[in-house]
Tab-separated table of C-alpha atoms in Angstrom:
chain	number	residue	atom	x	y	z
A	14	MET	CA	11.332	44.016	30.166
A	15	PHE	CA	11.139	42.936	33.821
A	16	PRO	CA	11.125	44.992	37.026
A	17	VAL	CA	14.537	45.314	38.607
A	18	SER	CA	15.149	45.689	42.321
A	19	THR	CA	18.255	47.703	43.114
A	20	PRO	CA	18.914	48.343	46.826
A	21	GLU	CA	19.180	51.953	47.948
A	22	GLY	CA	22.763	53.187	47.946
A	23	SER	CA	23.991	50.577	45.492
A	24	SER	CA	26.368	51.469	42.695
A	25	PRO	CA	25.051	52.401	39.223
A	26	THR	CA	27.399	49.705	37.929
A	27	GLU	CA	25.608	47.024	39.947
A	28	VAL	CA	22.081	45.916	39.057
A	29	VAL	CA	20.426	43.608	41.591
A	30	THR	CA	17.356	41.539	40.696
A	31	GLN	CA	15.304	39.069	42.719
A	32	ALA	CA	14.939	35.830	40.754
A	33	GLU	CA	11.457	35.309	42.190
A	34	ILE	CA	10.047	37.828	39.698
A	35	PHE	CA	10.607	35.300	36.892
A	36	ASN	CA	7.811	32.770	36.516
A	37	THR	CA	9.904	30.392	34.424
A	38	TYR	CA	13.525	29.676	33.618
A	39	GLU	CA	12.963	30.969	30.082
A	40	TYR	CA	12.117	34.453	31.385
A	41	PHE	CA	15.210	34.352	33.576
A	42	ARG	CA	17.417	33.324	30.638
A	43	ILE	CA	16.021	36.106	28.454
A	44	HIS	CA	16.676	38.654	31.197
A	45	VAL	CA	20.284	37.525	31.645
A	46	ARG	CA	20.891	37.567	27.899
A	47	SER	CA	19.345	41.025	27.495
A	48	GLY	CA	21.358	42.356	30.412
A	49	ILE	CA	24.612	41.196	28.838
A	50	GLU	CA	23.724	42.363	25.319
A	51	GLU	CA	22.543	45.804	26.465
A	52	THR	CA	25.612	46.511	28.602
A	53	HIS	CA	28.184	48.663	26.812
A	54	SER	CA	30.509	49.469	29.724
A	55	PHE	CA	31.405	47.768	32.995
A	56	ARG	CA	28.445	46.463	34.978
A	57	GLU	CA	27.669	43.580	37.315
A	58	LEU	CA	24.313	41.852	36.982
A	59	VAL	CA	23.378	40.274	40.312
A	60	TYR	CA	20.494	37.830	40.772
A	61	LEU	CA	19.382	36.774	44.255
A	62	ASP	CA	17.764	33.491	45.329
A	63	VAL	CA	18.621	31.653	42.116
A	64	SER	CA	18.117	27.892	42.121
A	65	GLU	CA	20.996	25.570	41.319
A	66	ASP	CA	19.170	24.266	38.234
A	67	TRP	CA	18.615	27.736	36.792
A	68	ALA	CA	22.194	28.807	37.499
A	69	GLY	CA	23.597	25.706	35.815
A	70	GLU	CA	21.341	25.987	32.782
A	71	VAL	CA	21.945	29.683	32.136
A	72	THR	CA	25.703	29.223	32.573
A	73	ARG	CA	25.719	26.499	29.924
A	74	TYR	CA	23.624	28.733	27.678
A	75	VAL	CA	25.999	31.699	27.962
A	76	ASP	CA	29.063	29.455	27.598
A	77	SER	CA	27.670	28.112	24.324
A	78	ASN	CA	27.144	31.605	22.885
A	79	HIS	CA	30.491	33.160	21.988
A	80	LYS	CA	29.070	36.648	21.459
A	81	LEU	CA	27.676	36.639	24.999
A	82	LYS	CA	30.587	34.882	26.674
A	83	VAL	CA	33.444	36.924	25.257
A	84	ASP	CA	32.807	39.971	27.468
A	85	CYS	CA	31.592	38.451	30.722
A	86	ARG	CA	32.493	36.262	33.684
A	87	ILE	CA	29.901	34.109	35.422
A	88	ASN	CA	29.768	33.198	39.111
A	89	TYR	CA	27.288	31.294	41.264
A	90	ASN	CA	27.499	30.652	44.991
A	91	SER	CA	25.201	27.742	45.837
A	92	MET	CA	25.272	28.591	49.560
A	93	THR	CA	24.089	32.186	49.172
A	94	LYS	CA	22.067	31.396	46.005
A	95	THR	CA	23.651	34.435	44.338
A	96	PHE	CA	24.235	34.341	40.584
A	97	TRP	CA	26.203	37.241	39.143
A	98	VAL	CA	27.720	38.219	35.846
A	99	ARG	CA	30.579	40.675	35.487
A	100	VAL	CA	30.131	42.274	32.077
A	101	LYS	CA	32.953	44.128	30.321
A	102	PRO	CA	35.508	44.075	33.162
A	103	GLU	CA	37.686	47.173	33.471
A	104	ALA	CA	41.472	47.346	33.359
A	105	ILE	CA	41.743	47.395	37.155
A	106	HIS	CA	39.954	44.032	37.326
A	107	GLY	CA	42.886	42.521	35.449
A	108	CYS	CA	45.878	44.220	37.078
A	109	GLN	CA	46.631	41.077	39.095
A	110	VAL	CA	47.507	39.330	35.820
A	111	ASP	CA	50.204	41.925	35.107
A	112	TRP	CA	51.305	41.748	38.764
A	113	MET	CA	51.780	37.995	38.678
A	114	ARG	CA	53.511	38.145	35.301
A	115	ARG	CA	56.019	40.598	36.783
A	116	GLN	CA	56.341	38.412	39.868
A	117	PHE	CA	56.982	35.238	37.881
A	118	THR	CA	59.648	37.037	35.851
A	119	ALA	CA	61.351	38.192	39.055
A	120	TRP	CA	61.185	34.709	40.590
A	121	SER	CA	62.591	33.071	37.471
A	122	THR	CA	65.402	35.541	36.772
A	123	SER	CA	66.540	35.520	40.401
A	124	GLY	CA	66.490	31.733	40.569
A	125	VAL	CA	63.932	31.704	43.391
A	126	LEU	CA	61.635	29.613	41.202
A	127	SER	CA	63.238	26.610	39.536
A	128	SER	CA	62.477	25.737	35.928
A	129	SER	CA	60.673	22.558	37.024
A	130	GLU	CA	58.506	24.539	39.467
A	131	ASP	CA	57.799	27.132	36.801
A	132	TRP	CA	56.602	24.380	34.465
A	133	PHE	CA	54.559	22.655	37.148
A	134	LEU	CA	52.539	25.766	37.993
A	135	ASN	CA	49.858	26.604	35.473
A	136	PRO	CA	48.824	30.288	35.715
A	137	GLU	CA	45.321	30.907	34.389
A	138	ILE	CA	43.150	33.988	33.959
A	139	GLY	CA	39.498	33.721	34.911
A	140	THR	CA	38.006	34.267	31.464
A	141	GLY	CA	37.409	30.881	29.905
A	142	THR	CA	38.340	28.988	33.075
A	143	THR	CA	35.075	27.873	34.642
A	144	MET	CA	35.506	25.966	37.904
A	145	ARG	CA	32.751	23.603	39.069
A	146	ASP	CA	34.310	20.794	41.122
A	147	PHE	CA	33.413	22.087	44.574
A	148	GLN	CA	32.526	20.013	47.608
A	149	ALA	CA	29.446	20.323	49.843
A	150	PRO	CA	27.847	22.656	50.696
A	151	TYR	CA	29.147	24.399	47.553
A	152	THR	CA	28.676	21.446	45.200
A	153	SER	CA	26.716	23.320	42.516
A	154	SER	CA	28.763	26.514	42.651
A	155	ILE	CA	30.373	28.013	39.558
A	156	LYS	CA	33.403	30.306	39.606
A	157	GLU	CA	35.504	32.123	37.048
A	158	PRO	CA	38.401	33.429	39.140
A	159	ASP	CA	40.149	36.628	38.136
A	160	TYR	CA	43.443	34.747	38.401
A	161	MET	CA	44.586	31.397	39.698
A	162	LEU	CA	47.664	29.238	40.059
A	163	ARG	CA	46.954	25.553	39.602
A	164	CYS	CA	49.422	22.707	39.570
A	165	ARG	CA	49.143	20.566	36.485
A	166	ASP	CA	47.968	17.483	38.384
A	167	THR	CA	45.189	19.085	40.491
A	168	ARG	CA	41.579	19.957	39.735
A	169	GLN	CA	41.375	23.028	41.945
A	170	PRO	CA	43.862	25.913	42.075
A	171	GLN	CA	46.265	26.309	44.973
A	172	LEU	CA	46.163	30.133	44.887
A	173	VAL	CA	43.219	32.296	43.802
A	174	ILE	CA	43.076	36.065	43.303
A	175	GLU	CA	39.723	37.865	43.118
A	176	ALA	CA	39.314	41.609	42.514
A	177	SER	CA	36.403	44.029	42.743
A	178	TRP	CA	35.265	47.551	43.400
A	179	ALA	CA	34.134	48.117	46.986
A	180	GLU	CA	30.461	47.777	46.002
A	181	SER	CA	30.997	44.081	45.226
A	182	TRP	CA	33.153	43.334	48.263
A	183	SER	CA	30.526	41.363	50.192
A	184	ARG	CA	30.264	38.839	47.351
A	185	LEU	CA	34.026	38.338	47.294
A	186	LEU	CA	33.997	37.733	51.052
A	187	ASP	CA	31.344	35.062	50.496
A	188	ASP	CA	33.355	33.562	47.666
A	189	LYS	CA	36.532	33.228	49.727
A	190	HIS	CA	34.563	30.680	51.775
A	191	LEU	CA	33.517	28.976	48.557
A	192	TRP	CA	37.156	28.533	47.550
A	193	LEU	CA	38.623	27.613	50.933
A	194	ALA	CA	35.742	25.499	52.290
A	195	GLY	CA	34.540	24.096	48.975
A	196	GLY	CA	37.871	23.626	47.222
A	197	ASN	CA	38.378	19.987	48.234
A	198	GLY	CA	41.315	20.952	50.438
A	199	GLU	CA	43.377	21.952	47.388
A	200	VAL	CA	42.874	25.728	47.589
A	201	GLY	CA	45.428	26.957	50.114
A	202	ALA	CA	45.191	30.733	49.817
A	203	VAL	CA	42.830	33.390	48.488
A	204	LEU	CA	43.893	36.971	47.824
A	205	LEU	CA	41.151	39.597	47.631
A	206	LEU	CA	41.829	42.976	46.007
A	207	GLN	CA	39.440	45.835	46.774
A	208	TRP	CA	39.345	49.122	44.855
A	209	LEU	CA	37.454	52.270	45.890
A	210	LYS	CA	37.087	55.601	44.087
A	211	VAL	CA	37.555	58.577	46.413
A	212	GLY	CA	37.533	62.373	46.207
A	213	SER	CA	34.917	64.775	44.909
A	214	LEU	CA	35.597	63.825	41.288
A	215	GLY	CA	36.157	60.132	41.920
A	216	LYS	CA	39.430	60.236	40.008
A	217	ARG	CA	41.582	58.823	42.806
A	218	VAL	CA	41.501	55.176	43.826
A	219	CYS	CA	42.278	53.504	47.142
A	220	GLY	CA	43.165	49.843	47.218
A	221	LEU	CA	43.791	47.082	49.710
A	222	VAL	CA	44.748	43.428	49.556
A	223	GLU	CA	43.743	40.729	52.030
A	224	LEU	CA	45.185	37.224	52.291
A	225	TYR	CA	42.940	34.416	53.562
A	226	GLY	CA	43.751	30.844	54.440
A	227	VAL	CA	42.834	28.055	56.838
A	228	ASP	CA	44.342	27.780	60.327
A	229	GLU	CA	45.379	24.608	62.159
A	230	HIS	CA	41.817	24.170	63.437
A	231	GLY	CA	40.282	24.348	59.975
A	232	ASN	CA	38.911	27.872	60.427
A	233	ILE	CA	39.038	30.381	57.583
A	234	VAL	CA	41.073	33.359	58.767
A	235	MET	CA	42.544	36.567	57.388
A	236	LYS	CA	46.310	36.173	57.584
A	237	GLN	CA	47.457	39.528	56.237
A	238	ARG	CA	46.087	42.882	55.120
A	239	GLU	CA	48.030	45.598	53.313
A	240	SER	CA	47.235	48.992	51.844
A	241	ILE	CA	47.959	49.216	48.139
A	242	PHE	CA	46.932	52.865	47.804
A	243	PRO	CA	47.580	55.171	49.479
A	244	VAL	CA	51.075	54.083	50.409
A	245	PRO	CA	51.262	54.363	54.223
A	246	PRO	CA	53.463	57.373	55.143
A	247	SER	CA	55.331	55.279	57.707
A	248	GLU	CA	56.195	52.594	55.163
A	249	GLU	CA	59.943	52.407	54.575
A	250	THR	CA	59.993	49.220	52.517
A	251	ALA	CA	57.097	47.853	50.482
A	252	PRO	CA	55.629	44.814	52.262
A	253	VAL	CA	55.515	41.329	50.821
A	254	ILE	CA	52.925	38.579	51.084
A	255	PRO	CA	54.558	35.228	51.860
A	256	ILE	CA	53.088	32.235	50.050
A	257	SER	CA	53.919	28.773	51.328
A	258	ARG	CA	55.911	26.737	48.854
A	259	HIS	CA	54.456	23.579	50.372
A	260	MET	CA	50.955	24.941	49.737
A	261	LEU	CA	51.799	25.385	46.053
A	262	PHE	CA	53.947	22.322	45.405
A	263	GLY	CA	53.473	19.900	48.292
A	264	THR	CA	56.595	17.723	48.435
A	265	ARG	CA	57.560	18.409	44.823
A	266	SER	CA	60.247	21.021	45.635
A	267	PRO	CA	62.419	19.638	48.473
A	268	GLY	CA	65.337	21.725	49.698
A	269	GLN	CA	63.909	25.040	48.527
A	270	ALA	CA	63.148	28.068	50.717
A	271	PRO	CA	59.822	27.544	52.536
A	272	THR	CA	58.075	30.614	51.078
A	273	LEU	CA	57.751	32.657	47.913
A	274	SER	CA	57.166	36.393	48.300
A	275	LEU	CA	54.542	38.400	46.436
A	276	ASP	CA	55.797	41.990	46.259
A	277	ILE	CA	53.255	44.744	46.925
A	278	SER	CA	55.521	47.155	45.024
A	279	ARG	CA	54.929	45.184	41.824
A	280	LEU	CA	51.194	45.135	42.497
A	281	ARG	CA	51.284	48.927	42.845
A	282	GLU	CA	53.096	49.231	39.520
A	283	ALA	CA	50.546	47.037	37.760
A	284	ALA	CA	47.587	48.816	39.378
A	285	THR	CA	48.958	52.276	38.533
A	286	LYS	CA	49.264	51.236	34.891
A	287	ALA	CA	45.700	49.857	34.842
A	288	LEU	CA	44.253	52.958	36.490
A	289	GLY	CA	46.061	55.153	33.967
A	290	LEU	CA	44.299	53.323	31.146
A	291	MET	CA	41.012	54.281	32.835
A	292	GLY	CA	41.980	57.930	33.347
A	293	LEU	CA	42.353	57.396	37.098
A	294	LEU	CA	45.166	57.895	39.610
A	295	PRO	CA	46.253	56.157	42.822
A	296	ALA	CA	45.090	57.870	46.014
């Protein structure tokens, strides 16, 4: 219908289009709708240099159409002007949900997380949770996180998890700034999960996790990086990612241990299960 510009070396699952080829919003809307309807397996539709008005209008249009919305997640970064739609996410895009479910069970059964804390946190999966209340310069941004923990009395989440194949990694790096700089000071930590197919047949998958936060000077920094797959040969005990209890609860949980630990071993279990559903194996 319209010419598509896909940069050399990009993934066949990522289609990149310059918004300037559309003379009107209506042409842009038709292109987005067609892209979603004609996608029958995982693909990311990426539009560059999209205006805030167009991004807002097409998001409302897709949100109002259940047949379109059910299989996709919409994101717009108003700083980079990048609008992208993840259509038919794969099992690996959702393994963090299983990971956090396992983690919550472990916290609760061991007594690390009190019943009042468990109630106060509100775990949410990205689908159907559209976040818009960002501060300048991300005011018009739109995000559907892959997973988030949000206290019941806050607008923004305290912890966000985003996941992608390596081809989409640059957008997730941009979006960590959206969350941490545009999250009204409420977003305390962002975890990014990267997956990469390796080997001649592409049946093995490497993975890594990075933790980002804000330092005492207000700078966004990477605080921790761990290999998910392959498991480092020198690793004797699976690492953990400490999450500040104060970041999650503020002063609502006095007397408790200062951190909660996210276990990489449980993430590996969840990711292995997801990859198996896709006919893939950990590297």
